[in-house]
């Protein structure tokens, strides 16, 4: 599953984050990708030419199908299968949901075979009003997102939505550090009083040599597990001059082994680095008693700020695939549409004791309104900007690796650190 999804999802994340730019933000490329993948659903063994119009599937050959496959980074059948596996076998620490709604009396809802091929957990029904859409967002994000990202109007004929949410505690909480430990060259160190320091055990830190960016620093904080399933939040910083898109791309590359607790490929020995200070780290040497075989012990710690973000993203750029997805879904539902809209709202919070994040992605198919008449109606040391990727772990009690293992769920570009709350300054 990891090899099936990681490459396409990394490429999709690069395009999504590129549309946002270098401002402070959080997003769920996975949430957007899953929504597109649901649109790739087709009945098993379908043959539209033989079965007639009622059996027609959205993934029939055509320009929209090619555009959607390009956006997904894989063929439509594989993408739909990945979505079914993830959504129908939910991760214990990542709430997930999808829904497909259409306006009553419009279209025929698609063929029975097509509806049966959707993920089993996808809600299918009549288009709710705005209050109903907002309630759906709250319910499926544990209240982390309280409004749906799109506003329903009379010209909306169908809607597709996805939601992802997590709220976890670190297996080992951070220690508290003076914010000056973020570095003399960091403006954040002058604007904050306190920051977070990785504990002596339980977190992973490394200086990693990468082909793309040279040396970067990496910190991984694992959450408490449930039935062998967990979440690892990976933070990656490069030289301050490196564009955010490049750092995020490397963060996704390094996330491949994060779920297994593996040391990143390219991790450097501290004894191969000069002593002293750089913009990303300080290396010092002291005499200690050690059981290291060669008498040379290596220790790492990391200093990061608390941060939170709430973002809304316009997903209508052609590279993101929603125009093709809306065309194909309209075809499956036998609903003519004239335009579409797609947005995502996401939030995340990273603190001393845990991490929480949520995203709701929505797509509307729109048609023009009929002429006016009369009707009666009752009517969701990281001292400079850096990348974050939250990766699911899924090691089941029976020893089987579950479908969520290694899947990046959320990612962020952090430029606005926050002060550690007074309530978190004292040990619990």
Tab-separated table of C-alpha atoms in Angstrom:
chain	number	residue	atom	x	y	z
A	1	UNK	CA	0.000	0.000	0.000
A	2	UNK	CA	2.800	2.415	0.851
A	3	UNK	CA	4.506	1.923	-2.517
A	4	UNK	CA	1.137	2.155	-4.315
A	5	UNK	CA	0.221	5.530	-2.812
A	6	UNK	CA	3.341	7.331	-1.596
A	7	UNK	CA	4.661	8.411	-4.999
A	8	UNK	CA	1.357	9.646	-6.418
A	9	UNK	CA	0.447	11.349	-3.129
A	10	UNK	CA	3.850	13.076	-2.866
A	11	UNK	CA	3.457	14.439	-6.397
A	12	UNK	CA	-0.091	15.592	-5.651
A	13	UNK	CA	1.042	17.253	-2.403
A	14	UNK	CA	3.708	19.173	-4.318
A	15	UNK	CA	1.074	20.604	-6.656
A	16	UNK	CA	-1.389	21.421	-3.879
A	17	UNK	CA	1.192	23.165	-1.657
A	18	UNK	CA	2.528	25.037	-4.710
A	19	UNK	CA	-0.893	26.638	-5.226
A	20	UNK	CA	-0.712	27.974	-1.647
A	21	UNK	CA	2.849	29.314	-1.791
A	22	UNK	CA	5.087	30.246	1.112
A	23	UNK	CA	2.497	31.519	3.574
A	24	UNK	CA	1.881	29.717	6.879
A	25	UNK	CA	-0.631	26.957	6.192
A	26	UNK	CA	-1.731	23.383	6.742
A	27	UNK	CA	-3.390	21.077	4.227
A	28	UNK	CA	-4.371	17.470	3.669
A	29	UNK	CA	-3.282	16.427	0.190
A	30	UNK	CA	-4.561	12.960	1.147
A	31	UNK	CA	-8.053	14.350	1.790
A	32	UNK	CA	-8.162	15.948	-1.665
A	33	UNK	CA	-6.621	12.887	-3.350
A	34	UNK	CA	-9.166	10.527	-1.751
A	35	UNK	CA	-12.044	12.652	-2.969
A	36	UNK	CA	-10.675	12.500	-6.528
A	37	UNK	CA	-10.119	8.752	-6.208
A	38	UNK	CA	-13.760	8.193	-5.240
A	39	UNK	CA	-14.673	9.841	-8.557
A	40	UNK	CA	-12.586	7.179	-10.316
A	41	UNK	CA	-14.944	4.427	-9.151
A	42	UNK	CA	-16.318	2.091	-11.776
A	43	UNK	CA	-18.417	-1.079	-11.458
A	44	UNK	CA	-16.369	-4.273	-11.324
A	45	UNK	CA	-16.324	-5.864	-14.763
A	46	UNK	CA	-18.376	-3.051	-16.256
A	47	UNK	CA	-18.758	-2.862	-20.008
A	48	UNK	CA	-20.572	0.370	-20.889
A	49	UNK	CA	-20.854	-0.483	-24.567
A	50	UNK	CA	-22.601	-3.766	-23.828
A	51	UNK	CA	-24.594	-2.752	-20.806
A	52	UNK	CA	-26.049	0.496	-22.095
A	53	UNK	CA	-26.215	4.000	-20.611
A	54	UNK	CA	-27.356	2.949	-17.163
A	55	UNK	CA	-24.120	1.034	-16.631
A	56	UNK	CA	-21.916	3.885	-17.821
A	57	UNK	CA	-19.140	4.619	-15.338
A	58	UNK	CA	-17.292	7.878	-14.714
A	59	UNK	CA	-13.986	6.286	-15.648
A	60	UNK	CA	-14.979	5.575	-19.252
A	61	UNK	CA	-12.384	6.668	-21.802
A	62	UNK	CA	-12.294	10.375	-22.539
A	63	UNK	CA	-10.366	13.604	-21.912
A	64	UNK	CA	-11.697	13.942	-18.361
A	65	UNK	CA	-10.574	10.401	-17.482
A	66	UNK	CA	-7.068	11.124	-18.763
A	67	UNK	CA	-6.895	14.397	-16.840
A	68	UNK	CA	-8.082	12.731	-13.638
A	69	UNK	CA	-5.571	9.883	-13.966
A	70	UNK	CA	-2.825	12.458	-14.475
A	71	UNK	CA	-3.872	14.367	-11.356
A	72	UNK	CA	-4.041	11.164	-9.295
A	73	UNK	CA	-0.670	9.992	-10.586
A	74	UNK	CA	-1.944	6.470	-11.246
A	75	UNK	CA	-4.607	4.732	-13.295
A	76	UNK	CA	-8.193	5.187	-12.202
A	77	UNK	CA	-8.884	1.596	-11.186
A	78	UNK	CA	-5.859	1.533	-8.871
A	79	UNK	CA	-6.762	4.896	-7.341
A	80	UNK	CA	-10.350	3.803	-6.683
A	81	UNK	CA	-9.120	0.594	-5.064
A	82	UNK	CA	-6.705	2.493	-2.791
A	83	UNK	CA	-9.565	4.763	-1.708
A	84	UNK	CA	-11.826	1.787	-0.984
A	85	UNK	CA	-9.149	0.034	1.093
A	86	UNK	CA	-8.292	3.110	3.180
A	87	UNK	CA	-11.850	4.289	3.739
A	88	UNK	CA	-13.340	0.851	4.434
A	89	UNK	CA	-10.552	-0.089	6.895
A	90	UNK	CA	-10.235	3.145	8.899
A	91	UNK	CA	-7.123	3.862	10.947
A	92	UNK	CA	-7.768	3.838	14.717
A	93	UNK	CA	-6.196	7.292	15.160
A	94	UNK	CA	-7.339	8.930	11.906
A	95	UNK	CA	-11.061	9.495	11.508
A	96	UNK	CA	-12.052	9.378	7.849
A	97	UNK	CA	-15.301	9.847	5.973
A	98	UNK	CA	-16.606	10.534	2.471
A	99	UNK	CA	-20.068	11.487	1.267
A	100	UNK	CA	-21.836	11.900	-2.061
A	101	UNK	CA	-25.041	13.915	-2.180
A	102	UNK	CA	-27.310	15.008	-5.044
A	103	UNK	CA	-30.232	17.382	-5.146
A	104	UNK	CA	-33.571	15.601	-4.913
A	105	UNK	CA	-35.252	15.120	-8.260
A	106	UNK	CA	-32.078	15.762	-10.282
A	107	UNK	CA	-30.340	12.926	-12.152
A	108	UNK	CA	-30.858	9.271	-11.316
A	109	UNK	CA	-28.112	8.731	-8.731
A	110	UNK	CA	-26.071	6.575	-11.100
A	111	UNK	CA	-26.410	2.894	-11.811
A	112	UNK	CA	-26.836	0.436	-8.958
A	113	UNK	CA	-23.566	-1.257	-9.990
A	114	UNK	CA	-21.682	2.042	-9.844
A	115	UNK	CA	-23.085	2.929	-6.429
A	116	UNK	CA	-22.184	-0.550	-5.138
A	117	UNK	CA	-18.574	-0.024	-6.274
A	118	UNK	CA	-18.169	3.094	-4.112
A	119	UNK	CA	-16.348	2.661	-0.801
A	120	UNK	CA	-18.722	0.902	1.585
A	121	UNK	CA	-18.387	3.737	4.113
A	122	UNK	CA	-19.267	6.542	1.668
A	123	UNK	CA	-22.535	8.190	2.678
A	124	UNK	CA	-24.886	8.541	-0.308
A	125	UNK	CA	-28.059	10.573	-0.122
A	126	UNK	CA	-29.944	13.789	-0.705
A	127	UNK	CA	-28.017	17.076	-0.701
A	128	UNK	CA	-28.252	18.631	2.796
A	129	UNK	CA	-28.810	22.304	3.448
A	130	UNK	CA	-25.924	24.448	4.730
A	131	UNK	CA	-26.633	23.589	8.340
A	132	UNK	CA	-26.542	19.905	7.441
A	133	UNK	CA	-23.223	20.267	5.608
A	134	UNK	CA	-21.726	22.125	8.564
A	135	UNK	CA	-22.990	19.455	10.939
A	136	UNK	CA	-21.370	16.761	8.769
A	137	UNK	CA	-18.031	18.593	8.960
A	138	UNK	CA	-18.243	18.886	12.763
A	139	UNK	CA	-19.283	15.267	13.256
A	140	UNK	CA	-16.508	13.786	11.136
A	141	UNK	CA	-13.694	15.999	12.470
A	142	UNK	CA	-14.542	15.612	16.143
A	143	UNK	CA	-15.513	19.288	16.235
A	144	UNK	CA	-12.106	20.504	14.992
A	145	UNK	CA	-13.735	22.016	11.882
A	146	UNK	CA	-17.175	23.533	12.335
A	147	UNK	CA	-18.088	24.758	8.847
A	148	UNK	CA	-18.139	23.080	5.449
A	149	UNK	CA	-15.672	24.722	3.002
A	150	UNK	CA	-18.347	25.530	0.385
A	151	UNK	CA	-21.667	27.379	0.599
A	152	UNK	CA	-24.626	25.546	-0.872
A	153	UNK	CA	-26.871	27.426	-3.293
A	154	UNK	CA	-29.849	26.542	-5.514
A	155	UNK	CA	-27.584	25.827	-8.519
A	156	UNK	CA	-25.672	23.063	-6.720
A	157	UNK	CA	-26.844	19.720	-8.095
A	158	UNK	CA	-24.358	17.386	-6.405
A	159	UNK	CA	-21.663	17.489	-3.739
A	160	UNK	CA	-18.784	15.196	-2.843
A	161	UNK	CA	-16.913	15.551	0.442
A	162	UNK	CA	-14.105	13.970	2.401
A	163	UNK	CA	-13.036	14.465	6.014
A	164	UNK	CA	-9.927	13.421	7.927
A	165	UNK	CA	-9.151	14.139	11.562
A	166	UNK	CA	-6.724	13.085	14.265
A	167	UNK	CA	-6.190	14.054	17.890
A	168	UNK	CA	-3.236	12.296	19.535
A	169	UNK	CA	-0.954	12.548	22.556
A	170	UNK	CA	2.797	12.108	22.229
A	171	UNK	CA	4.144	8.812	23.541
A	172	UNK	CA	6.712	10.975	25.373
A	173	UNK	CA	5.887	14.685	25.844
A	174	UNK	CA	8.353	17.421	24.991
A	175	UNK	CA	10.420	19.189	27.639
A	176	UNK	CA	10.216	22.984	27.936
A	177	UNK	CA	13.130	25.099	26.683
A	178	UNK	CA	14.022	28.777	26.684
A	179	UNK	CA	13.088	30.075	23.233
A	180	UNK	CA	16.614	31.459	22.863
A	181	UNK	CA	17.662	27.859	22.200
A	182	UNK	CA	16.093	28.275	18.734
A	183	UNK	CA	19.303	30.097	17.831
A	184	UNK	CA	20.744	33.589	17.938
A	185	UNK	CA	19.949	34.061	14.257
A	186	UNK	CA	16.288	33.141	14.651
A	187	UNK	CA	13.752	35.948	14.831
A	188	UNK	CA	11.459	33.455	16.543
A	189	UNK	CA	13.901	33.194	19.464
A	190	UNK	CA	13.425	36.902	20.124
A	191	UNK	CA	9.651	36.856	19.806
A	192	UNK	CA	8.923	33.871	22.061
A	193	UNK	CA	9.700	33.062	25.680
A	194	UNK	CA	9.402	29.292	25.591
A	195	UNK	CA	9.843	26.543	23.036
A	196	UNK	CA	9.801	22.742	23.042
A	197	UNK	CA	12.839	20.497	23.477
A	198	UNK	CA	12.787	16.842	22.485
A	199	UNK	CA	13.023	14.499	25.506
A	200	UNK	CA	16.161	12.426	26.103
A	201	UNK	CA	14.365	9.280	24.911
A	202	UNK	CA	11.373	8.509	22.708
A	203	UNK	CA	11.817	11.022	19.870
A	204	UNK	CA	14.145	10.680	16.874
A	205	UNK	CA	16.477	13.396	15.581
A	206	UNK	CA	19.048	13.416	12.779
A	207	UNK	CA	21.097	15.532	10.430
A	208	UNK	CA	20.446	14.028	7.016
A	209	UNK	CA	22.316	14.482	3.758
A	210	UNK	CA	19.885	14.651	0.819
A	211	UNK	CA	20.567	14.713	-2.912
A	212	UNK	CA	18.053	17.467	-3.412
A	213	UNK	CA	18.954	19.959	-0.666
A	214	UNK	CA	22.191	18.825	0.929
A	215	UNK	CA	22.000	18.685	4.723
A	216	UNK	CA	18.627	19.045	6.487
A	217	UNK	CA	17.558	18.498	10.080
A	218	UNK	CA	14.827	16.011	10.967
A	219	UNK	CA	12.756	15.478	14.105
A	220	UNK	CA	10.147	12.710	14.498
A	221	UNK	CA	7.648	12.631	17.365
A	222	UNK	CA	5.610	9.418	17.701
A	223	UNK	CA	2.132	9.460	19.193
A	224	UNK	CA	0.783	6.905	21.626
A	225	UNK	CA	-0.382	3.853	19.713
A	226	UNK	CA	-3.763	2.142	19.697
A	227	UNK	CA	-3.760	-1.570	18.841
A	228	UNK	CA	-0.387	-1.138	17.122
A	229	UNK	CA	-1.564	1.834	15.041
A	230	UNK	CA	-0.068	5.262	15.572
A	231	UNK	CA	1.010	8.528	14.025
A	232	UNK	CA	4.495	10.001	13.590
A	233	UNK	CA	4.841	13.754	13.056
A	234	UNK	CA	7.971	14.548	11.070
A	235	UNK	CA	9.492	18.054	11.034
A	236	UNK	CA	12.147	18.903	8.436
A	237	UNK	CA	14.139	22.151	8.128
A	238	UNK	CA	16.668	23.166	5.492
A	239	UNK	CA	18.744	26.274	4.898
A	240	UNK	CA	16.460	29.322	5.337
A	241	UNK	CA	16.946	30.310	1.684
A	242	UNK	CA	15.514	27.056	0.301
A	243	UNK	CA	12.008	27.442	-1.222
A	244	UNK	CA	9.160	25.855	0.776
A	245	UNK	CA	8.244	23.564	-2.130
A	246	UNK	CA	11.689	21.963	-2.005
A	247	UNK	CA	11.600	21.414	1.768
A	248	UNK	CA	8.104	19.927	1.617
A	249	UNK	CA	9.191	17.585	-1.184
A	250	UNK	CA	12.135	16.335	0.890
A	251	UNK	CA	9.849	15.967	3.939
A	252	UNK	CA	7.591	13.673	1.904
A	253	UNK	CA	10.649	11.738	0.684
A	254	UNK	CA	11.881	11.265	4.259
A	255	UNK	CA	8.421	10.230	5.448
A	256	UNK	CA	8.762	6.898	3.622
A	257	UNK	CA	10.519	5.177	6.523
A	258	UNK	CA	9.091	7.297	9.335
A	259	UNK	CA	6.302	4.866	10.223
A	260	UNK	CA	8.826	2.067	10.827
A	261	UNK	CA	11.047	4.121	13.112
A	262	UNK	CA	13.947	3.713	10.717
A	263	UNK	CA	16.949	6.046	10.763
A	264	UNK	CA	16.608	8.229	7.633
A	265	UNK	CA	18.796	7.237	4.702
A	266	UNK	CA	21.684	9.675	4.569
A	267	UNK	CA	21.814	10.308	8.337
A	268	UNK	CA	25.221	11.819	9.086
A	269	UNK	CA	27.622	10.893	11.872
A	270	UNK	CA	28.305	13.847	14.153
A	271	UNK	CA	31.976	12.896	13.994
A	272	UNK	CA	31.961	13.724	10.274
A	273	UNK	CA	30.802	17.283	10.963
A	274	UNK	CA	32.893	20.217	12.185
A	275	UNK	CA	32.390	21.486	15.712
A	276	UNK	CA	30.576	24.773	16.057
A	277	UNK	CA	27.394	26.490	14.969
A	278	UNK	CA	25.464	26.648	11.691
A	279	UNK	CA	22.002	28.103	10.968
A	280	UNK	CA	20.525	24.610	11.546
A	281	UNK	CA	22.554	23.073	14.373
A	282	UNK	CA	25.388	23.342	16.889
A	283	UNK	CA	27.851	20.492	17.410
A	284	UNK	CA	29.928	20.452	20.592
A	285	UNK	CA	32.214	17.850	22.129
A	286	UNK	CA	32.824	16.881	25.762
A	287	UNK	CA	34.492	14.108	27.692
A	288	UNK	CA	31.978	11.559	29.051
A	289	UNK	CA	31.876	7.982	30.222
A	290	UNK	CA	30.265	5.895	27.481
A	291	UNK	CA	29.611	2.291	26.559
A	292	UNK	CA	29.895	3.045	22.832
A	293	UNK	CA	32.141	0.413	21.233
A	294	UNK	CA	34.594	2.871	19.754
A	295	UNK	CA	34.294	5.294	22.653
A	296	UNK	CA	32.471	7.814	20.443
A	297	UNK	CA	28.870	8.427	21.488
A	298	UNK	CA	26.411	10.505	19.478
A	299	UNK	CA	23.526	12.383	21.033
A	300	UNK	CA	20.857	14.532	19.415
A	301	UNK	CA	18.080	16.794	20.597
A	302	UNK	CA	15.817	19.250	18.814
A	303	UNK	CA	14.205	22.556	19.732
A	304	UNK	CA	10.930	23.477	18.018
A	305	UNK	CA	8.195	26.046	18.587
A	306	UNK	CA	4.577	25.306	19.292
A	307	UNK	CA	2.455	26.130	16.258
A	308	UNK	CA	-1.078	26.033	14.954
A	309	UNK	CA	-2.671	26.832	11.625
A	310	UNK	CA	-6.071	27.105	10.034
A	311	UNK	CA	-6.239	27.366	6.247
A	312	UNK	CA	-8.702	27.395	3.379
A	313	UNK	CA	-7.585	26.322	-0.080
A	314	UNK	CA	-9.123	26.905	-3.495
A	315	UNK	CA	-8.814	23.583	-5.341
A	316	UNK	CA	-10.055	24.736	-8.737
A	317	UNK	CA	-6.580	24.945	-10.360
A	318	UNK	CA	-6.496	22.564	-13.313
A	319	UNK	CA	-3.437	20.698	-11.978
A	320	UNK	CA	-5.430	19.544	-8.937
A	321	UNK	CA	-7.900	17.441	-10.957
A	322	UNK	CA	-11.257	18.605	-9.623
A	323	UNK	CA	-12.565	19.859	-12.948
A	324	UNK	CA	-12.034	16.403	-14.459
A	325	UNK	CA	-13.474	14.734	-11.363
A	326	UNK	CA	-16.640	16.852	-11.487
A	327	UNK	CA	-17.104	16.060	-15.185
A	328	UNK	CA	-16.803	12.325	-14.580
A	329	UNK	CA	-19.035	12.336	-11.523
A	330	UNK	CA	-21.699	14.290	-13.418
A	331	UNK	CA	-21.542	11.639	-16.126
A	332	UNK	CA	-21.981	8.823	-13.610
A	333	UNK	CA	-24.965	10.556	-11.981
A	334	UNK	CA	-26.472	11.552	-15.362
A	335	UNK	CA	-26.464	15.170	-14.235
A	336	UNK	CA	-25.491	17.882	-16.712
A	337	UNK	CA	-23.346	20.545	-15.042
A	338	UNK	CA	-21.963	23.844	-16.327
A	339	UNK	CA	-19.266	24.547	-13.724
A	340	UNK	CA	-17.790	23.278	-10.471
A	341	UNK	CA	-16.262	24.522	-7.241
A	342	UNK	CA	-13.835	22.786	-4.892
A	343	UNK	CA	-12.262	23.898	-1.618
A	344	UNK	CA	-10.561	22.482	1.439
A	345	UNK	CA	-10.475	23.813	4.986
A	346	UNK	CA	-7.791	22.416	7.290
A	347	UNK	CA	-6.425	23.003	10.774
A	348	UNK	CA	-3.582	21.654	12.907
A	349	UNK	CA	-2.095	22.276	16.345
A	350	UNK	CA	1.359	21.070	17.502
A	351	UNK	CA	2.142	21.385	21.215
A	352	UNK	CA	4.017	19.971	24.161
A	353	UNK	CA	1.641	17.094	24.823
A	354	UNK	CA	0.195	16.221	21.447
A	355	UNK	CA	-0.943	16.955	17.912
A	356	UNK	CA	-4.359	17.452	16.354
A	357	UNK	CA	-5.356	18.098	12.773
A	358	UNK	CA	-8.404	17.932	10.537
A	359	UNK	CA	-9.413	18.690	6.970
A	360	UNK	CA	-12.687	18.760	5.073
A	361	UNK	CA	-12.577	18.802	1.277
A	362	UNK	CA	-15.673	19.594	-0.745
A	363	UNK	CA	-16.624	19.672	-4.423
A	364	UNK	CA	-19.863	21.015	-5.915
A	365	UNK	CA	-21.270	20.425	-9.395
A	366	UNK	CA	-23.165	23.518	-10.521
A	367	UNK	CA	-25.756	24.216	-13.175
A	368	UNK	CA	-27.453	27.431	-14.254
A	369	UNK	CA	-30.798	28.186	-12.703
A	370	UNK	CA	-34.036	27.966	-14.724
A	371	UNK	CA	-36.034	31.136	-15.402
A	372	UNK	CA	-37.523	32.757	-12.343
A	373	UNK	CA	-40.882	31.556	-11.181
A	374	UNK	CA	-42.643	31.071	-7.903
A	375	UNK	CA	-41.759	28.405	-5.386
A	376	UNK	CA	-42.299	27.789	-1.719
A	377	UNK	CA	-39.333	26.183	-0.003
A	378	UNK	CA	-38.330	25.274	3.511
A	379	UNK	CA	-34.486	25.270	3.741
A	380	UNK	CA	-17.403	22.611	7.956
A	381	UNK	CA	15.770	23.824	16.110
A	382	UNK	CA	13.247	24.769	14.002
A	383	UNK	CA	13.811	28.504	14.228
A	384	UNK	CA	12.627	29.409	10.763
A	385	UNK	CA	9.870	28.195	8.408
A	386	UNK	CA	9.755	24.417	7.987
A	387	UNK	CA	7.714	21.520	6.673
A	388	UNK	CA	5.621	19.032	8.643
A	389	UNK	CA	4.191	15.699	7.489
A	390	UNK	CA	2.035	13.467	9.723
A	391	UNK	CA	2.379	9.790	8.746
A	392	UNK	CA	0.086	6.972	9.892
A	393	UNK	CA	1.432	3.736	11.335
A	394	UNK	CA	-0.707	0.614	11.153
A	395	UNK	CA	0.849	-2.486	12.722
A	396	UNK	CA	-2.053	-4.743	13.664
A	397	UNK	CA	-2.050	-7.043	16.699
A	398	UNK	CA	-1.933	-10.132	14.478
A	399	UNK	CA	1.381	-8.991	13.009
A	400	UNK	CA	-0.142	-7.848	9.717
A	401	UNK	CA	0.731	-4.405	8.362
A	402	UNK	CA	-2.545	-2.557	7.762
A	403	UNK	CA	-3.395	-0.444	4.701
A	404	UNK	CA	-2.750	2.904	6.427
A	405	UNK	CA	0.881	2.086	7.284
A	406	UNK	CA	3.208	4.758	5.921
A	407	UNK	CA	0.460	6.971	4.462
A	408	UNK	CA	1.124	10.724	4.874
A	409	UNK	CA	-2.127	12.182	6.235
A	410	UNK	CA	-1.430	15.882	6.815
A	411	UNK	CA	1.344	18.282	5.848
A	412	UNK	CA	2.116	21.891	6.709
A	413	UNK	CA	4.487	24.790	6.072
A	414	UNK	CA	5.109	26.508	9.423
A	415	UNK	CA	5.974	30.226	9.435
A	416	UNK	CA	4.019	31.489	12.456
A	417	UNK	CA	5.166	29.924	15.750
A	418	UNK	CA	3.142	30.373	18.918
A	419	UNK	CA	3.966	30.859	22.569
A	420	UNK	CA	3.678	27.760	24.764
A	421	UNK	CA	0.430	28.170	26.741
A	422	UNK	CA	0.850	28.791	30.461
A	423	UNK	CA	-1.302	25.732	31.148
A	424	UNK	CA	1.292	23.558	29.388
A	425	UNK	CA	4.346	25.117	30.992
A	426	UNK	CA	4.032	23.016	34.144
A	427	UNK	CA	4.498	19.246	34.106
A	428	UNK	CA	1.303	17.220	34.315
